[in-house]
Amino acid sequence: RLHVPTPLAPDAAVLPTLDQSRYLTQVMRLKIGDGLLVFNGVDGEWRCVIAEALKKGVVLRAAEQVRPQTLGPDVQLLISVVKKSALEFAVEKATELGVRRIRLVVTHRTQVQHVRMDRLDAIAIEAAEQTGRMDVPMIDEPVKLGEVLDDWEAGRRLMFCDETGGAPAGPALQAAGGDPWAVLIGPEGGFSPEERERLRALPFATAVSLGPRILRADTAAVSALTLWQAAVGD
Ligand code: SAM
């Protein structure tokens, strides 16, 4: 599986990047005539392609369209913009755990101002290739938490991870079965009392505890998504 940066016209040559060519020839030992699956996040299309030339890198000729398998259950990660290493870790692990969309939120106590979206996209693509996903999660630019809640998608449930306490996550997840979910993780300083009050009053939200200890935001994201995966994922 390989994510290529250009849309895949039916019989166009697909030119992987230099790094990808090196990976294909040196790591995967690709030979002329070998086939492999490539996908392009832009059009979400998959193609089985055949390696044609291995001289100056790899030329791949798109051979046939491959319909991606149906995507699994729908979960989003809403995470406060935390410091770079924690956010990059959370994006990589959320991609491995099947998140469909990652929404960066700005909360009252969010301290980080600037995010390198291109870096996060690259991490998600690499994690999607490594984990063998048929898609790459979309990552949204940071938006105020209040605005996200004001414009909430009907039918999606919210797993509000509250470090001050909440219900055990498993039963809440099982009770809602295959509904689309979103997991919300706060910043290093936690949610403000006003945010907590609003979140606990939302009809579509369930405040859940991830255990008696305070987890770092990236650990909390992995923990919550693993609980979701165990309860309703596939
Ligand atoms: N304000 C907290 C404190 O006392 O230091 C730290 C917040 S924690 C670093 C960041 C986020 O991870 C929290 O807002 C929450 O969403 C999630 N989180 C951490 N530990 C949790 C727990 N035991 N249960 C539920 N959520 C947790």
Tab-separated table of N, CA, C and O in Angstrom, residues 41-95:
chain	number	residue	atom	x	y	z
A	41	GLY	N	-5.085	10.148	-1.473
A	41	GLY	CA	-6.040	10.694	-0.497
A	41	GLY	C	-6.953	11.748	-1.099
A	41	GLY	O	-8.039	11.975	-0.614
A	42	VAL	N	-6.473	12.372	-2.210
A	42	VAL	CA	-7.278	13.468	-2.781
A	42	VAL	C	-8.586	12.909	-3.342
A	42	VAL	O	-9.664	13.309	-2.993
A	43	ASP	N	-8.424	11.880	-4.202
A	43	ASP	CA	-9.682	11.373	-4.783
A	43	ASP	C	-10.121	10.085	-4.100
A	43	ASP	O	-11.100	9.472	-4.452
A	44	GLY	N	-9.326	9.658	-3.118
A	44	GLY	CA	-9.739	8.485	-2.347
A	44	GLY	C	-9.805	7.229	-3.192
A	44	GLY	O	-10.376	6.233	-2.797
A	45	GLU	N	-9.249	7.325	-4.422
A	45	GLU	CA	-9.315	6.154	-5.295
A	45	GLU	C	-8.131	5.232	-5.077
A	45	GLU	O	-7.024	5.678	-4.773
A	46	TRP	N	-8.389	3.988	-5.245
A	46	TRP	CA	-7.328	2.992	-5.203
A	46	TRP	C	-7.068	2.472	-6.597
A	46	TRP	O	-7.975	2.375	-7.402
A	47	ARG	N	-5.841	2.142	-6.898
A	47	ARG	CA	-5.537	1.459	-8.170
A	47	ARG	C	-4.538	0.340	-7.880
A	47	ARG	O	-3.659	0.480	-7.046
A	48	CYS	N	-4.708	-0.741	-8.592
A	48	CYS	CA	-3.628	-1.735	-8.580
A	48	CYS	C	-2.715	-1.289	-9.714
A	48	CYS	O	-3.171	-1.018	-10.814
A	49	VAL	N	-1.443	-1.106	-9.445
A	49	VAL	CA	-0.526	-0.628	-10.502
A	49	VAL	C	0.601	-1.619	-10.698
A	49	VAL	O	0.875	-2.439	-9.827
A	50	ILE	N	1.207	-1.524	-11.859
A	50	ILE	CA	2.296	-2.466	-12.181
A	50	ILE	C	3.598	-1.681	-12.298
A	50	ILE	O	3.633	-0.636	-12.956
A	51	ALA	N	4.646	-2.195	-11.673
A	51	ALA	CA	5.936	-1.491	-11.762
A	51	ALA	C	6.488	-1.665	-13.175
A	51	ALA	O	6.548	-2.786	-13.696
A	52	GLU	N	6.832	-0.544	-13.816
A	52	GLU	CA	7.297	-0.653	-15.209
A	52	GLU	C	8.792	-0.433	-15.352
A	52	GLU	O	9.461	-1.048	-16.150
A	53	ALA	N	9.296	0.529	-14.588
A	53	ALA	CA	10.740	0.792	-14.816
A	53	ALA	C	11.387	1.062	-13.477
A	53	ALA	O	10.816	1.729	-12.626
A	54	LEU	N	12.519	0.501	-13.294
A	54	LEU	CA	13.159	0.703	-11.984
A	54	LEU	C	14.489	1.416	-12.144
A	54	LEU	O	15.330	1.362	-11.291
A	55	LYS	N	14.641	2.080	-13.316
A	55	LYS	CA	15.967	2.695	-13.520
A	55	LYS	C	16.108	3.910	-12.587
A	55	LYS	O	16.556	3.792	-11.468
A	56	LYS	N	15.579	5.056	-13.089
A	56	LYS	CA	15.697	6.274	-12.240
A	56	LYS	C	14.493	6.315	-11.303
A	56	LYS	O	13.601	7.088	-11.452
A	57	GLY	N	14.441	5.370	-10.368
A	57	GLY	CA	13.264	5.383	-9.501
A	57	GLY	C	12.193	4.497	-10.130
A	57	GLY	O	12.432	3.794	-11.095
A	58	VAL	N	11.016	4.601	-9.641
A	58	VAL	CA	9.976	3.649	-10.038
A	58	VAL	C	8.897	4.352	-10.863
A	58	VAL	O	8.471	5.442	-10.527
A	59	VAL	N	8.549	3.771	-11.984
A	59	VAL	CA	7.369	4.263	-12.733
A	59	VAL	C	6.296	3.197	-12.574
A	59	VAL	O	6.545	2.016	-12.766
A	60	LEU	N	5.125	3.614	-12.157
A	60	LEU	CA	4.040	2.648	-11.944
A	60	LEU	C	2.922	2.978	-12.925
A	60	LEU	O	2.540	4.126	-13.056
A	61	ARG	N	2.447	1.972	-13.620
A	61	ARG	CA	1.355	2.220	-14.584
A	61	ARG	C	0.063	1.762	-13.924
A	61	ARG	O	-0.064	0.606	-13.528
A	62	ALA	N	-0.882	2.707	-13.788
A	62	ALA	CA	-2.154	2.322	-13.146
A	62	ALA	C	-2.815	1.246	-14.001
A	62	ALA	O	-2.979	1.423	-15.204
A	63	ALA	N	-3.116	0.123	-13.408
A	63	ALA	CA	-3.647	-0.984	-14.207
A	63	ALA	C	-5.156	-1.074	-14.038
A	63	ALA	O	-5.899	-0.990	-14.970
A	64	GLU	N	-5.623	-1.165	-12.833
A	64	GLU	CA	-7.078	-1.255	-12.702
A	64	GLU	C	-7.507	-0.583	-11.407
A	64	GLU	O	-6.731	-0.444	-10.478
A	65	GLN	N	-8.761	-0.157	-11.431
A	65	GLN	CA	-9.269	0.514	-10.239
A	65	GLN	C	-9.661	-0.541	-9.221
A	65	GLN	O	-10.178	-1.580	-9.568
A	66	VAL	N	-9.353	-0.285	-7.989
A	66	VAL	CA	-9.718	-1.246	-6.944
A	66	VAL	C	-10.668	-0.527	-6.003
A	66	VAL	O	-10.350	0.550	-5.512
A	67	ARG	N	-11.811	-1.082	-5.832
A	67	ARG	CA	-12.780	-0.412	-4.941
A	67	ARG	C	-12.321	-0.601	-3.496
A	67	ARG	O	-12.093	-1.727	-3.077
A	68	PRO	N	-12.123	0.480	-2.749
A	68	PRO	CA	-11.717	0.303	-1.349
A	68	PRO	C	-12.787	-0.490	-0.583
A	68	PRO	O	-13.965	-0.403	-0.902
A	69	GLN	N	-12.314	-1.259	0.369
A	69	GLN	CA	-13.280	-1.979	1.223
A	69	GLN	C	-14.102	-0.927	1.976
A	69	GLN	O	-13.707	0.217	2.097
A	70	THR	N	-15.265	-1.318	2.474
A	70	THR	CA	-16.097	-0.329	3.187
A	70	THR	C	-15.327	0.120	4.447
A	70	THR	O	-14.611	-0.649	5.061
A	71	LEU	N	-15.486	1.384	4.739
A	71	LEU	CA	-14.791	1.930	5.906
A	71	LEU	C	-15.472	1.403	7.168
A	71	LEU	O	-16.655	1.165	7.175
A	72	GLY	N	-14.716	1.256	8.240
A	72	GLY	CA	-15.254	0.710	9.496
A	72	GLY	C	-16.174	1.715	10.189
A	72	GLY	O	-16.527	2.750	9.620
A	73	PRO	N	-16.550	1.403	11.438
A	73	PRO	CA	-17.422	2.311	12.205
A	73	PRO	C	-16.801	3.700	12.279
A	73	PRO	O	-15.587	3.862	12.207
A	74	ASP	N	-17.670	4.681	12.448
A	74	ASP	CA	-17.251	6.064	12.301
A	74	ASP	C	-16.945	6.714	13.659
A	74	ASP	O	-17.851	6.916	14.481
A	75	VAL	N	-15.665	7.008	13.901
A	75	VAL	CA	-15.326	7.724	15.138
A	75	VAL	C	-14.418	8.906	14.780
A	75	VAL	O	-13.595	8.814	13.864
A	76	GLN	N	-14.619	10.019	15.435
A	76	GLN	CA	-13.771	11.199	15.262
A	76	GLN	C	-13.020	11.449	16.568
A	76	GLN	O	-13.503	11.098	17.646
A	77	LEU	N	-11.865	12.052	16.462
A	77	LEU	CA	-11.136	12.505	17.649
A	77	LEU	C	-11.163	14.026	17.665
A	77	LEU	O	-10.709	14.669	16.707
A	78	LEU	N	-11.717	14.574	18.759
A	78	LEU	CA	-11.643	16.024	18.974
A	78	LEU	C	-10.586	16.217	20.056
A	78	LEU	O	-10.764	15.733	21.184
A	79	ILE	N	-9.486	16.849	19.710
A	79	ILE	CA	-8.424	16.993	20.709
A	79	ILE	C	-7.969	18.443	20.764
A	79	ILE	O	-7.821	19.108	19.726
A	80	SER	N	-7.796	18.912	21.988
A	80	SER	CA	-7.307	20.271	22.161
A	80	SER	C	-5.903	20.347	21.564
A	80	SER	O	-5.167	19.369	21.547
A	81	VAL	N	-5.548	21.502	21.076
A	81	VAL	CA	-4.208	21.663	20.507
A	81	VAL	C	-3.207	21.636	21.648
A	81	VAL	O	-3.095	22.589	22.421
A	82	VAL	N	-2.539	20.513	21.794
A	82	VAL	CA	-1.532	20.369	22.858
A	82	VAL	C	-0.147	20.469	22.217
A	82	VAL	O	-0.019	20.650	21.005
A	83	LYS	N	0.891	20.313	23.066
A	83	LYS	CA	2.222	20.587	22.503
A	83	LYS	C	2.577	19.566	21.413
A	83	LYS	O	2.030	18.465	21.384
A	84	LYS	N	3.488	20.005	20.532
A	84	LYS	CA	3.771	19.342	19.256
A	84	LYS	C	3.933	17.831	19.388
A	84	LYS	O	3.256	17.055	18.716
A	85	SER	N	4.836	17.402	20.278
A	85	SER	CA	5.127	15.956	20.323
A	85	SER	C	3.882	15.158	20.719
A	85	SER	O	3.588	14.118	20.132
A	86	ALA	N	3.122	15.677	21.675
A	86	ALA	CA	1.908	14.965	22.128
A	86	ALA	C	0.864	14.947	21.017
A	86	ALA	O	0.211	13.920	20.777
A	87	LEU	N	0.720	16.050	20.303
A	87	LEU	CA	-0.294	16.113	19.240
A	87	LEU	C	0.090	15.177	18.093
A	87	LEU	O	-0.744	14.437	17.563
A	88	GLU	N	1.377	15.169	17.722
A	88	GLU	CA	1.812	14.290	16.639
A	88	GLU	C	1.639	12.817	17.020
A	88	GLU	O	1.202	11.994	16.229
A	89	PHE	N	1.922	12.509	18.277
A	89	PHE	CA	1.729	11.132	18.761
A	89	PHE	C	0.243	10.766	18.687
A	89	PHE	O	-0.122	9.695	18.196
A	90	ALA	N	-0.601	11.683	19.140
A	90	ALA	CA	-2.055	11.414	19.142
A	90	ALA	C	-2.564	11.210	17.726
A	90	ALA	O	-3.364	10.290	17.462
A	91	VAL	N	-2.085	12.004	16.759
A	91	VAL	CA	-2.523	11.859	15.360
A	91	VAL	C	-2.096	10.488	14.818
A	91	VAL	O	-2.885	9.768	14.196
A	92	GLU	N	-0.865	10.118	15.089
A	92	GLU	CA	-0.376	8.816	14.587
A	92	GLU	C	-1.183	7.663	15.187
A	92	GLU	O	-1.666	6.771	14.479
A	93	LYS	N	-1.392	7.684	16.496
A	93	LYS	CA	-2.103	6.565	17.153
A	93	LYS	C	-3.586	6.573	16.799
A	93	LYS	O	-4.191	5.517	16.600
A	94	ALA	N	-4.175	7.736	16.664
A	94	ALA	CA	-5.601	7.800	16.291
A	94	ALA	C	-5.791	7.233	14.887
A	94	ALA	O	-6.755	6.504	14.611
A	95	THR	N	-4.831	7.490	14.004
A	95	THR	CA	-4.908	6.945	12.642
A	95	THR	C	-4.833	5.423	12.694
A	95	THR	O	-5.615	4.710	12.076
